[in-house]
């Protein structure tokens, strides 16, 4: 038997991967190869051609499964139209899965996973259109102990697990320098409740700041401060401030950027909507406290510091809390 092998009589080079065919000729010098001409014909750099002639092979990309794939069905259910739970940000969904379903991945990996799945990404794109970003304003740093900023996250509609819808309000008092804050949950915003929450916040701070920056809420101001008027502080609140020894500094009406340090973090409280229909009021109150603790123990993106650690430094600049036994709550 005579075996006649098939002999290659021509070599076609159509891509960089075909250059490996020329390697044997290059090694035994049986063929003079014009690398520059090949580079021009392939539209590649000469150095790239040389690399492939020497045997370089582009590594194949292997599609790896993600640990987040195990949560696909849960994510799909949470983001469905039938779900009462609301997730305004991917960060909130990541935190919810981490706290309640054992998800253990970096937030950046989770955000990338959501972006790669159009059925999930579209959910957040719709939410973003409803929450148009406001123009950012330059914030000035405040000396230690100088100021605290007061605000309410008002009239948040929340669904209890009993099926009842309620309107909740979150009191926020934030030290402007350390960014340490106190959250308190309430169904109303009466002046007595406000006094109680400020009392509690000062106890938590371990002292009293020089001034309280606030908007023109009716429990603080009888007449709003405007660009043309300094306004009028409510007499009872003025006495409350005098007892503690802090000044009341109202913002100019319709100019919330003055209070940007406390206004900006308000969106963190939107995480509560992720628990619609899952909690009773007591459990919701516990969630607000848990959220408060987490934020105070996390690096603040604006300062690069952890609020609870920097609070220890700010305490030395706060005024001592005087006895208020003589003040009567009406």
PDB file of C-alpha atoms in Angstrom:
ATOM      1  CA  UNK A   1       0.000   0.000   0.000  1.00  0.00           C
ATOM      2  CA  UNK A   2       1.208   3.402  -0.921  1.00  0.00           C
ATOM      3  CA  UNK A   3       0.126   6.230   1.404  1.00  0.00           C
ATOM      4  CA  UNK A   4       0.066   9.621  -0.236  1.00  0.00           C
ATOM      5  CA  UNK A   5      -0.170  12.382   2.353  1.00  0.00           C
ATOM      6  CA  UNK A   6      -1.949  15.600   1.504  1.00  0.00           C
ATOM      7  CA  UNK A   7       0.600  18.325   1.160  1.00  0.00           C
ATOM      8  CA  UNK A   8      -0.320  21.904   1.886  1.00  0.00           C
ATOM      9  CA  UNK A   9       0.470  23.908  -1.187  1.00  0.00           C
ATOM     10  CA  UNK A  10      -0.888  27.286  -0.094  1.00  0.00           C
ATOM     11  CA  UNK A  11      -1.347  29.121   3.174  1.00  0.00           C
ATOM     12  CA  UNK A  12      -4.109  31.661   3.647  1.00  0.00           C
ATOM     13  CA  UNK A  13      -3.688  34.385   6.235  1.00  0.00           C
ATOM     14  CA  UNK A  14      -6.993  36.100   6.993  1.00  0.00           C
ATOM     15  CA  UNK A  15      -6.553  37.013  10.654  1.00  0.00           C
ATOM     16  CA  UNK A  16      -3.979  37.214  13.418  1.00  0.00           C
ATOM     17  CA  UNK A  17      -4.868  33.700  14.538  1.00  0.00           C
ATOM     18  CA  UNK A  18      -3.777  32.349  11.120  1.00  0.00           C
ATOM     19  CA  UNK A  19      -0.195  33.580  11.654  1.00  0.00           C
ATOM     20  CA  UNK A  20       0.580  30.499  13.745  1.00  0.00           C
ATOM     21  CA  UNK A  21       0.679  28.593  10.434  1.00  0.00           C
ATOM     22  CA  UNK A  22       3.847  30.485   9.493  1.00  0.00           C
ATOM     23  CA  UNK A  23       5.722  29.685  12.701  1.00  0.00           C
ATOM     24  CA  UNK A  24       7.450  26.492  11.377  1.00  0.00           C
ATOM     25  CA  UNK A  25       8.793  28.381   8.354  1.00  0.00           C
ATOM     26  CA  UNK A  26       9.990  31.179  10.577  1.00  0.00           C
ATOM     27  CA  UNK A  27      11.845  28.763  12.871  1.00  0.00           C
ATOM     28  CA  UNK A  28      13.794  26.929  10.144  1.00  0.00           C
ATOM     29  CA  UNK A  29      14.260  30.048   8.008  1.00  0.00           C
ATOM     30  CA  UNK A  30      12.736  28.400   4.916  1.00  0.00           C
ATOM     31  CA  UNK A  31      10.506  31.375   4.296  1.00  0.00           C
ATOM     32  CA  UNK A  32      11.256  35.035   4.436  1.00  0.00           C
ATOM     33  CA  UNK A  33       8.288  36.735   6.040  1.00  0.00           C
ATOM     34  CA  UNK A  34       7.489  40.385   5.436  1.00  0.00           C
ATOM     35  CA  UNK A  35       5.946  41.353   8.765  1.00  0.00           C
ATOM     36  CA  UNK A  36       5.300  44.942   7.719  1.00  0.00           C
ATOM     37  CA  UNK A  37       3.292  43.865   4.678  1.00  0.00           C
ATOM     38  CA  UNK A  38       1.246  41.403   6.726  1.00  0.00           C
ATOM     39  CA  UNK A  39       0.573  44.144   9.285  1.00  0.00           C
ATOM     40  CA  UNK A  40      -0.660  46.500   6.559  1.00  0.00           C
ATOM     41  CA  UNK A  41      -2.923  43.886   4.982  1.00  0.00           C
ATOM     42  CA  UNK A  42      -4.435  42.897   8.325  1.00  0.00           C
ATOM     43  CA  UNK A  43      -4.634  46.480   9.547  1.00  0.00           C
ATOM     44  CA  UNK A  44      -2.627  45.652  12.665  1.00  0.00           C
ATOM     45  CA  UNK A  45       0.526  46.910  14.326  1.00  0.00           C
ATOM     46  CA  UNK A  46       3.790  45.230  13.234  1.00  0.00           C
ATOM     47  CA  UNK A  47       4.613  44.358  16.838  1.00  0.00           C
ATOM     48  CA  UNK A  48       1.276  42.592  17.188  1.00  0.00           C
ATOM     49  CA  UNK A  49       2.002  40.551  14.043  1.00  0.00           C
ATOM     50  CA  UNK A  50       5.431  39.608  15.410  1.00  0.00           C
ATOM     51  CA  UNK A  51       3.867  38.466  18.692  1.00  0.00           C
ATOM     52  CA  UNK A  52       1.395  36.162  16.921  1.00  0.00           C
ATOM     53  CA  UNK A  53       4.112  34.773  14.628  1.00  0.00           C
ATOM     54  CA  UNK A  54       6.007  33.669  17.729  1.00  0.00           C
ATOM     55  CA  UNK A  55       3.025  31.596  18.836  1.00  0.00           C
ATOM     56  CA  UNK A  56       0.933  33.952  20.931  1.00  0.00           C
ATOM     57  CA  UNK A  57      -2.663  32.801  21.351  1.00  0.00           C
ATOM     58  CA  UNK A  58      -5.338  35.050  22.737  1.00  0.00           C
ATOM     59  CA  UNK A  59      -6.765  33.400  25.858  1.00  0.00           C
ATOM     60  CA  UNK A  60     -10.307  32.181  25.501  1.00  0.00           C
ATOM     61  CA  UNK A  61     -12.792  33.913  27.762  1.00  0.00           C
ATOM     62  CA  UNK A  62     -14.674  31.445  29.874  1.00  0.00           C
ATOM     63  CA  UNK A  63     -18.075  32.583  31.022  1.00  0.00           C
ATOM     64  CA  UNK A  64     -18.170  31.993  34.732  1.00  0.00           C
ATOM     65  CA  UNK A  65     -21.328  31.635  36.735  1.00  0.00           C
ATOM     66  CA  UNK A  66     -21.935  34.282  39.376  1.00  0.00           C
ATOM     67  CA  UNK A  67     -22.853  33.590  42.995  1.00  0.00           C
ATOM     68  CA  UNK A  68     -25.615  36.161  42.464  1.00  0.00           C
ATOM     69  CA  UNK A  69     -27.276  33.778  39.981  1.00  0.00           C
ATOM     70  CA  UNK A  70     -28.604  31.880  43.003  1.00  0.00           C
ATOM     71  CA  UNK A  71     -30.642  34.979  43.884  1.00  0.00           C
ATOM     72  CA  UNK A  72     -32.054  35.575  40.410  1.00  0.00           C
ATOM     73  CA  UNK A  73     -35.569  34.367  41.245  1.00  0.00           C
ATOM     74  CA  UNK A  74     -35.638  36.347  44.505  1.00  0.00           C
ATOM     75  CA  UNK A  75     -34.541  39.519  42.709  1.00  0.00           C
ATOM     76  CA  UNK A  76     -37.127  38.913  39.992  1.00  0.00           C
ATOM     77  CA  UNK A  77     -39.885  38.593  42.582  1.00  0.00           C
ATOM     78  CA  UNK A  78     -38.784  41.660  44.562  1.00  0.00           C
ATOM     79  CA  UNK A  79     -38.694  43.840  41.440  1.00  0.00           C
ATOM     80  CA  UNK A  80     -41.955  42.548  39.986  1.00  0.00           C
ATOM     81  CA  UNK A  81     -45.008  44.764  39.531  1.00  0.00           C
ATOM     82  CA  UNK A  82     -46.856  42.647  42.105  1.00  0.00           C
ATOM     83  CA  UNK A  83     -44.368  43.447  44.879  1.00  0.00           C
ATOM     84  CA  UNK A  84     -45.318  46.162  47.389  1.00  0.00           C
ATOM     85  CA  UNK A  85     -41.654  46.597  48.275  1.00  0.00           C
ATOM     86  CA  UNK A  86     -39.903  49.518  46.599  1.00  0.00           C
ATOM     87  CA  UNK A  87     -36.191  49.755  45.790  1.00  0.00           C
ATOM     88  CA  UNK A  88     -35.170  53.200  44.589  1.00  0.00           C
ATOM     89  CA  UNK A  89     -31.482  52.315  44.364  1.00  0.00           C
ATOM     90  CA  UNK A  90     -29.429  49.199  43.609  1.00  0.00           C
ATOM     91  CA  UNK A  91     -27.605  49.809  46.872  1.00  0.00           C
ATOM     92  CA  UNK A  92     -30.871  49.330  48.772  1.00  0.00           C
ATOM     93  CA  UNK A  93     -31.632  46.032  47.014  1.00  0.00           C
ATOM     94  CA  UNK A  94     -28.081  44.806  47.700  1.00  0.00           C
ATOM     95  CA  UNK A  95     -28.404  45.717  51.396  1.00  0.00           C
ATOM     96  CA  UNK A  96     -31.823  44.033  51.658  1.00  0.00           C
ATOM     97  CA  UNK A  97     -30.528  40.775  50.154  1.00  0.00           C
ATOM     98  CA  UNK A  98     -27.430  40.953  52.339  1.00  0.00           C
ATOM     99  CA  UNK A  99     -29.433  41.465  55.543  1.00  0.00           C
ATOM    100  CA  UNK A 100     -32.308  39.077  54.825  1.00  0.00           C
ATOM    101  CA  UNK A 101     -31.147  36.443  52.330  1.00  0.00           C
ATOM    102  CA  UNK A 102     -27.453  35.920  53.079  1.00  0.00           C
ATOM    103  CA  UNK A 103     -26.037  37.565  49.940  1.00  0.00           C
ATOM    104  CA  UNK A 104     -22.257  37.847  50.292  1.00  0.00           C
ATOM    105  CA  UNK A 105     -20.789  39.860  47.445  1.00  0.00           C
ATOM    106  CA  UNK A 106     -19.382  43.343  47.019  1.00  0.00           C
ATOM    107  CA  UNK A 107     -21.845  46.106  46.243  1.00  0.00           C
ATOM    108  CA  UNK A 108     -19.907  46.939  43.054  1.00  0.00           C
ATOM    109  CA  UNK A 109     -20.256  43.328  41.813  1.00  0.00           C
ATOM    110  CA  UNK A 110     -23.975  43.387  42.539  1.00  0.00           C
ATOM    111  CA  UNK A 111     -24.493  46.679  40.713  1.00  0.00           C
ATOM    112  CA  UNK A 112     -22.626  45.288  37.707  1.00  0.00           C
ATOM    113  CA  UNK A 113     -24.766  42.130  37.744  1.00  0.00           C
ATOM    114  CA  UNK A 114     -27.982  44.159  37.739  1.00  0.00           C
ATOM    115  CA  UNK A 115     -26.702  46.350  34.900  1.00  0.00           C
ATOM    116  CA  UNK A 116     -25.960  43.242  32.826  1.00  0.00           C
ATOM    117  CA  UNK A 117     -29.555  42.015  33.143  1.00  0.00           C
ATOM    118  CA  UNK A 118     -31.851  44.341  31.220  1.00  0.00           C
ATOM    119  CA  UNK A 119     -34.963  42.971  32.933  1.00  0.00           C
ATOM    120  CA  UNK A 120     -33.580  44.287  36.253  1.00  0.00           C
ATOM    121  CA  UNK A 121     -31.799  47.378  34.962  1.00  0.00           C
ATOM    122  CA  UNK A 122     -35.017  48.712  33.415  1.00  0.00           C
ATOM    123  CA  UNK A 123     -36.666  48.701  36.875  1.00  0.00           C
ATOM    124  CA  UNK A 124     -34.090  51.142  38.254  1.00  0.00           C
ATOM    125  CA  UNK A 125     -34.097  53.271  35.127  1.00  0.00           C
ATOM    126  CA  UNK A 126     -37.826  53.824  35.619  1.00  0.00           C
ATOM    127  CA  UNK A 127     -37.257  54.754  39.259  1.00  0.00           C
ATOM    128  CA  UNK A 128     -34.501  57.198  38.361  1.00  0.00           C
ATOM    129  CA  UNK A 129     -36.808  59.073  35.998  1.00  0.00           C
ATOM    130  CA  UNK A 130     -39.184  59.670  38.902  1.00  0.00           C
ATOM    131  CA  UNK A 131     -36.330  60.738  41.186  1.00  0.00           C
ATOM    132  CA  UNK A 132     -34.645  63.412  39.087  1.00  0.00           C
ATOM    133  CA  UNK A 133     -31.363  64.424  40.664  1.00  0.00           C
ATOM    134  CA  UNK A 134     -31.330  67.924  42.066  1.00  0.00           C
ATOM    135  CA  UNK A 135     -28.536  70.319  41.320  1.00  0.00           C
ATOM    136  CA  UNK A 136     -25.704  69.800  43.785  1.00  0.00           C
ATOM    137  CA  UNK A 137     -24.496  72.663  45.937  1.00  0.00           C
ATOM    138  CA  UNK A 138     -21.116  73.415  47.423  1.00  0.00           C
ATOM    139  CA  UNK A 139     -20.998  72.543  51.119  1.00  0.00           C
ATOM    140  CA  UNK A 140     -18.753  74.365  53.537  1.00  0.00           C
ATOM    141  CA  UNK A 141     -17.119  72.478  56.381  1.00  0.00           C
ATOM    142  CA  UNK A 142     -18.196  73.529  59.860  1.00  0.00           C
ATOM    143  CA  UNK A 143     -15.925  73.797  62.934  1.00  0.00           C
ATOM    144  CA  UNK A 144     -16.217  71.120  65.603  1.00  0.00           C
ATOM    145  CA  UNK A 145     -19.139  71.675  67.963  1.00  0.00           C
ATOM    146  CA  UNK A 146     -20.383  74.674  66.020  1.00  0.00           C
ATOM    147  CA  UNK A 147     -23.612  73.381  64.511  1.00  0.00           C
ATOM    148  CA  UNK A 148     -26.247  70.673  64.279  1.00  0.00           C
ATOM    149  CA  UNK A 149     -28.764  70.496  61.439  1.00  0.00           C
ATOM    150  CA  UNK A 150     -32.400  69.603  62.103  1.00  0.00           C
ATOM    151  CA  UNK A 151     -34.879  68.154  59.632  1.00  0.00           C
ATOM    152  CA  UNK A 152     -37.758  65.709  59.150  1.00  0.00           C
ATOM    153  CA  UNK A 153     -38.274  63.088  56.469  1.00  0.00           C
ATOM    154  CA  UNK A 154     -41.980  63.754  56.277  1.00  0.00           C
ATOM    155  CA  UNK A 155     -45.144  61.846  55.406  1.00  0.00           C
ATOM    156  CA  UNK A 156     -43.575  58.608  54.191  1.00  0.00           C
ATOM    157  CA  UNK A 157     -46.346  56.166  53.308  1.00  0.00           C
ATOM    158  CA  UNK A 158     -45.479  52.758  54.736  1.00  0.00           C
ATOM    159  CA  UNK A 159     -47.378  49.471  54.531  1.00  0.00           C
ATOM    160  CA  UNK A 160     -47.457  47.487  57.778  1.00  0.00           C
ATOM    161  CA  UNK A 161     -47.577  43.694  57.619  1.00  0.00           C
ATOM    162  CA  UNK A 162     -51.155  43.915  58.910  1.00  0.00           C
ATOM    163  CA  UNK A 163     -52.089  45.522  55.585  1.00  0.00           C
ATOM    164  CA  UNK A 164     -52.556  48.992  57.078  1.00  0.00           C
ATOM    165  CA  UNK A 165     -50.998  52.009  55.364  1.00  0.00           C
ATOM    166  CA  UNK A 166     -49.600  54.641  57.745  1.00  0.00           C
ATOM    167  CA  UNK A 167     -47.827  57.994  57.352  1.00  0.00           C
ATOM    168  CA  UNK A 168     -44.520  58.054  59.195  1.00  0.00           C
ATOM    169  CA  UNK A 169     -42.037  60.838  59.909  1.00  0.00           C
ATOM    170  CA  UNK A 170     -38.330  60.473  60.637  1.00  0.00           C
ATOM    171  CA  UNK A 171     -36.661  63.088  62.842  1.00  0.00           C
ATOM    172  CA  UNK A 172     -33.022  63.737  61.912  1.00  0.00           C
ATOM    173  CA  UNK A 173     -30.472  65.744  63.898  1.00  0.00           C
ATOM    174  CA  UNK A 174     -26.969  65.735  62.442  1.00  0.00           C
ATOM    175  CA  UNK A 175     -23.746  67.236  63.798  1.00  0.00           C
ATOM    176  CA  UNK A 176     -22.376  69.240  60.881  1.00  0.00           C
ATOM    177  CA  UNK A 177     -18.704  68.483  61.476  1.00  0.00           C
ATOM    178  CA  UNK A 178     -18.577  64.775  62.403  1.00  0.00           C
ATOM    179  CA  UNK A 179     -21.774  63.934  60.423  1.00  0.00           C
ATOM    180  CA  UNK A 180     -22.922  61.821  63.382  1.00  0.00           C
ATOM    181  CA  UNK A 181     -26.718  61.710  63.334  1.00  0.00           C
ATOM    182  CA  UNK A 182     -29.737  60.618  65.345  1.00  0.00           C
ATOM    183  CA  UNK A 183     -32.885  59.205  63.711  1.00  0.00           C
ATOM    184  CA  UNK A 184     -36.210  58.899  65.504  1.00  0.00           C
ATOM    185  CA  UNK A 185     -39.494  57.499  64.170  1.00  0.00           C
ATOM    186  CA  UNK A 186     -42.830  59.195  64.872  1.00  0.00           C
ATOM    187  CA  UNK A 187     -46.401  59.287  63.584  1.00  0.00           C
ATOM    188  CA  UNK A 188     -46.675  63.014  64.306  1.00  0.00           C
ATOM    189  CA  UNK A 189     -44.452  66.110  64.504  1.00  0.00           C
ATOM    190  CA  UNK A 190     -45.836  68.028  67.459  1.00  0.00           C
ATOM    191  CA  UNK A 191     -43.621  70.454  69.318  1.00  0.00           C
ATOM    192  CA  UNK A 192     -43.545  68.225  72.400  1.00  0.00           C
ATOM    193  CA  UNK A 193     -42.302  65.312  70.303  1.00  0.00           C
ATOM    194  CA  UNK A 194     -39.706  67.598  68.717  1.00  0.00           C
ATOM    195  CA  UNK A 195     -38.485  68.704  72.168  1.00  0.00           C
ATOM    196  CA  UNK A 196     -38.303  65.083  73.300  1.00  0.00           C
ATOM    197  CA  UNK A 197     -36.283  64.028  70.255  1.00  0.00           C
ATOM    198  CA  UNK A 198     -33.853  66.950  70.573  1.00  0.00           C
ATOM    199  CA  UNK A 199     -33.399  66.136  74.289  1.00  0.00           C
ATOM    200  CA  UNK A 200     -32.604  62.553  73.338  1.00  0.00           C
ATOM    201  CA  UNK A 201     -30.257  63.591  70.518  1.00  0.00           C
ATOM    202  CA  UNK A 202     -28.234  65.915  72.769  1.00  0.00           C
ATOM    203  CA  UNK A 203     -27.923  63.109  75.327  1.00  0.00           C
ATOM    204  CA  UNK A 204     -26.682  60.830  72.545  1.00  0.00           C
ATOM    205  CA  UNK A 205     -24.209  63.462  71.306  1.00  0.00           C
ATOM    206  CA  UNK A 206     -22.953  63.994  74.841  1.00  0.00           C
ATOM    207  CA  UNK A 207     -23.391  67.774  74.620  1.00  0.00           C
ATOM    208  CA  UNK A 208     -24.999  70.757  72.898  1.00  0.00           C
ATOM    209  CA  UNK A 209     -23.761  72.520  69.724  1.00  0.00           C
ATOM    210  CA  UNK A 210     -23.510  76.314  69.498  1.00  0.00           C
ATOM    211  CA  UNK A 211     -26.367  76.605  67.015  1.00  0.00           C
ATOM    212  CA  UNK A 212     -29.211  74.636  65.479  1.00  0.00           C
ATOM    213  CA  UNK A 213     -29.727  75.069  61.738  1.00  0.00           C
ATOM    214  CA  UNK A 214     -33.333  74.422  60.754  1.00  0.00           C
ATOM    215  CA  UNK A 215     -35.897  75.137  58.081  1.00  0.00           C
ATOM    216  CA  UNK A 216     -39.052  77.153  58.731  1.00  0.00           C
ATOM    217  CA  UNK A 217     -41.108  74.355  60.300  1.00  0.00           C
ATOM    218  CA  UNK A 218     -44.105  75.628  62.270  1.00  0.00           C
ATOM    219  CA  UNK A 219     -42.930  74.064  65.530  1.00  0.00           C
ATOM    220  CA  UNK A 220     -39.822  76.281  65.363  1.00  0.00           C
ATOM    221  CA  UNK A 221     -40.815  79.431  63.450  1.00  0.00           C
ATOM    222  CA  UNK A 222     -43.963  81.543  63.827  1.00  0.00           C
ATOM    223  CA  UNK A 223     -42.895  83.583  60.810  1.00  0.00           C
ATOM    224  CA  UNK A 224     -40.529  82.158  58.164  1.00  0.00           C
ATOM    225  CA  UNK A 225     -37.177  83.682  57.454  1.00  0.00           C
ATOM    226  CA  UNK A 226     -36.950  85.094  53.929  1.00  0.00           C
ATOM    227  CA  UNK A 227     -34.423  87.019  51.878  1.00  0.00           C
ATOM    228  CA  UNK A 228     -36.057  90.201  53.215  1.00  0.00           C
ATOM    229  CA  UNK A 229     -37.031  89.205  56.758  1.00  0.00           C
ATOM    230  CA  UNK A 230     -35.218  87.423  59.588  1.00  0.00           C
ATOM    231  CA  UNK A 231     -38.485  85.729  60.589  1.00  0.00           C
ATOM    232  CA  UNK A 232     -39.768  85.095  64.105  1.00  0.00           C
ATOM    233  CA  UNK A 233     -38.842  82.116  66.281  1.00  0.00           C
ATOM    234  CA  UNK A 234     -41.708  80.510  68.190  1.00  0.00           C
ATOM    235  CA  UNK A 235     -41.538  81.803  71.825  1.00  0.00           C
ATOM    236  CA  UNK A 236     -41.734  78.317  73.320  1.00  0.00           C
ATOM    237  CA  UNK A 237     -38.955  77.037  71.069  1.00  0.00           C
ATOM    238  CA  UNK A 238     -36.918  80.173  71.793  1.00  0.00           C
ATOM    239  CA  UNK A 239     -37.201  79.390  75.518  1.00  0.00           C
ATOM    240  CA  UNK A 240     -36.216  75.772  74.835  1.00  0.00           C
ATOM    241  CA  UNK A 241     -33.121  76.994  72.975  1.00  0.00           C
ATOM    242  CA  UNK A 242     -32.301  79.440  75.766  1.00  0.00           C
ATOM    243  CA  UNK A 243     -32.526  76.673  78.383  1.00  0.00           C
ATOM    244  CA  UNK A 244     -29.984  74.624  76.454  1.00  0.00           C
ATOM    245  CA  UNK A 245     -27.874  77.609  75.419  1.00  0.00           C
ATOM    246  CA  UNK A 246     -27.913  77.184  71.634  1.00  0.00           C
ATOM    247  CA  UNK A 247     -28.831  79.720  68.949  1.00  0.00           C
ATOM    248  CA  UNK A 248     -31.618  79.093  66.445  1.00  0.00           C
ATOM    249  CA  UNK A 249     -30.488  79.675  62.878  1.00  0.00           C
ATOM    250  CA  UNK A 250     -33.380  79.328  60.400  1.00  0.00           C
ATOM    251  CA  UNK A 251     -32.668  78.838  56.697  1.00  0.00           C
ATOM    252  CA  UNK A 252     -34.089  81.233  54.145  1.00  0.00           C
ATOM    253  CA  UNK A 253     -37.387  79.796  52.898  1.00  0.00           C
ATOM    254  CA  UNK A 254     -37.160  77.839  49.611  1.00  0.00           C
ATOM    255  CA  UNK A 255     -33.381  77.597  49.908  1.00  0.00           C
ATOM    256  CA  UNK A 256     -32.698  74.035  51.174  1.00  0.00           C
ATOM    257  CA  UNK A 257     -29.076  74.058  49.949  1.00  0.00           C
ATOM    258  CA  UNK A 258     -28.186  75.938  53.158  1.00  0.00           C
ATOM    259  CA  UNK A 259     -28.985  72.687  54.953  1.00  0.00           C
ATOM    260  CA  UNK A 260     -27.322  70.442  52.345  1.00  0.00           C
ATOM    261  CA  UNK A 261     -25.463  68.261  54.861  1.00  0.00           C
ATOM    262  CA  UNK A 262     -28.708  66.947  56.318  1.00  0.00           C
ATOM    263  CA  UNK A 263     -30.816  67.191  53.142  1.00  0.00           C
ATOM    264  CA  UNK A 264     -28.449  65.048  51.042  1.00  0.00           C
ATOM    265  CA  UNK A 265     -28.456  61.930  53.304  1.00  0.00           C
ATOM    266  CA  UNK A 266     -32.278  61.887  53.423  1.00  0.00           C
ATOM    267  CA  UNK A 267     -32.359  59.465  50.495  1.00  0.00           C
ATOM    268  CA  UNK A 268     -30.722  56.884  52.776  1.00  0.00           C
ATOM    269  CA  UNK A 269     -34.076  56.625  54.540  1.00  0.00           C
ATOM    270  CA  UNK A 270     -35.693  55.457  51.292  1.00  0.00           C
ATOM    271  CA  UNK A 271     -34.345  52.041  52.286  1.00  0.00           C
ATOM    272  CA  UNK A 272     -37.392  51.739  54.561  1.00  0.00           C
ATOM    273  CA  UNK A 273     -39.635  51.293  51.508  1.00  0.00           C
ATOM    274  CA  UNK A 274     -37.841  48.004  50.814  1.00  0.00           C
ATOM    275  CA  UNK A 275     -39.658  46.602  53.863  1.00  0.00           C
ATOM    276  CA  UNK A 276     -43.206  47.530  52.824  1.00  0.00           C
ATOM    277  CA  UNK A 277     -45.606  44.849  54.075  1.00  0.00           C
ATOM    278  CA  UNK A 278     -42.986  42.992  56.139  1.00  0.00           C
ATOM    279  CA  UNK A 279     -42.945  44.748  59.525  1.00  0.00           C
ATOM    280  CA  UNK A 280     -45.180  45.963  62.322  1.00  0.00           C
ATOM    281  CA  UNK A 281     -44.626  49.408  63.855  1.00  0.00           C
ATOM    282  CA  UNK A 282     -42.319  48.104  66.601  1.00  0.00           C
ATOM    283  CA  UNK A 283     -40.179  46.264  64.044  1.00  0.00           C
ATOM    284  CA  UNK A 284     -40.106  49.354  61.834  1.00  0.00           C
ATOM    285  CA  UNK A 285     -38.822  51.391  64.760  1.00  0.00           C
ATOM    286  CA  UNK A 286     -36.092  48.791  65.273  1.00  0.00           C
ATOM    287  CA  UNK A 287     -35.190  49.005  61.569  1.00  0.00           C
ATOM    288  CA  UNK A 288     -34.807  52.804  61.797  1.00  0.00           C
ATOM    289  CA  UNK A 289     -32.452  52.332  64.762  1.00  0.00           C
ATOM    290  CA  UNK A 290     -30.480  49.656  62.886  1.00  0.00           C
ATOM    291  CA  UNK A 291     -30.152  51.918  59.844  1.00  0.00           C
ATOM    292  CA  UNK A 292     -29.031  54.781  62.088  1.00  0.00           C
ATOM    293  CA  UNK A 293     -26.330  52.606  63.654  1.00  0.00           C
ATOM    294  CA  UNK A 294     -25.056  51.356  60.306  1.00  0.00           C
ATOM    295  CA  UNK A 295     -24.736  54.857  58.829  1.00  0.00           C
ATOM    296  CA  UNK A 296     -22.911  56.202  61.897  1.00  0.00           C
ATOM    297  CA  UNK A 297     -20.410  53.325  61.729  1.00  0.00           C
ATOM    298  CA  UNK A 298     -19.755  53.623  57.995  1.00  0.00           C
ATOM    299  CA  UNK A 299     -17.197  55.864  56.258  1.00  0.00           C
ATOM    300  CA  UNK A 300     -18.903  59.090  55.194  1.00  0.00           C
ATOM    301  CA  UNK A 301     -18.304  59.688  51.452  1.00  0.00           C
ATOM    302  CA  UNK A 302     -17.967  63.459  51.908  1.00  0.00           C
ATOM    303  CA  UNK A 303     -15.468  63.502  54.791  1.00  0.00           C
ATOM    304  CA  UNK A 304     -13.758  60.120  54.451  1.00  0.00           C
ATOM    305  CA  UNK A 305     -14.255  59.630  58.194  1.00  0.00           C
ATOM    306  CA  UNK A 306     -16.421  57.324  60.301  1.00  0.00           C
ATOM    307  CA  UNK A 307     -18.951  59.559  62.135  1.00  0.00           C
ATOM    308  CA  UNK A 308     -19.063  57.592  65.397  1.00  0.00           C
ATOM    309  CA  UNK A 309     -15.265  57.735  65.704  1.00  0.00           C
ATOM    310  CA  UNK A 310     -15.049  61.439  64.862  1.00  0.00           C
ATOM    311  CA  UNK A 311     -17.855  62.155  67.348  1.00  0.00           C
ATOM    312  CA  UNK A 312     -15.403  61.470  70.170  1.00  0.00           C
ATOM    313  CA  UNK A 313     -13.330  64.414  68.946  1.00  0.00           C
ATOM    314  CA  UNK A 314     -16.352  66.680  68.467  1.00  0.00           C
ATOM    315  CA  UNK A 315     -17.682  65.961  71.972  1.00  0.00           C
ATOM    316  CA  UNK A 316     -14.848  68.003  73.456  1.00  0.00           C
ATOM    317  CA  UNK A 317     -16.225  71.073  71.644  1.00  0.00           C
ATOM    318  CA  UNK A 318     -19.881  70.643  72.662  1.00  0.00           C
ATOM    319  CA  UNK A 319     -21.389  72.554  75.592  1.00  0.00           C
ATOM    320  CA  UNK A 320     -22.405  70.668  78.701  1.00  0.00           C
ATOM    321  CA  UNK A 321     -26.070  69.700  79.040  1.00  0.00           C
ATOM    322  CA  UNK A 322     -27.671  71.859  81.722  1.00  0.00           C
ATOM    323  CA  UNK A 323     -30.448  70.591  83.965  1.00  0.00           C
ATOM    324  CA  UNK A 324     -33.887  71.266  82.499  1.00  0.00           C
ATOM    325  CA  UNK A 325     -35.985  70.190  85.477  1.00  0.00           C
ATOM    326  CA  UNK A 326     -37.581  73.609  85.592  1.00  0.00           C
ATOM    327  CA  UNK A 327     -38.933  73.439  82.048  1.00  0.00           C
ATOM    328  CA  UNK A 328     -42.501  72.204  81.868  1.00  0.00           C
ATOM    329  CA  UNK A 329     -43.767  70.327  78.849  1.00  0.00           C
ATOM    330  CA  UNK A 330     -47.261  71.472  77.953  1.00  0.00           C
TER     331      UNK A 330
END
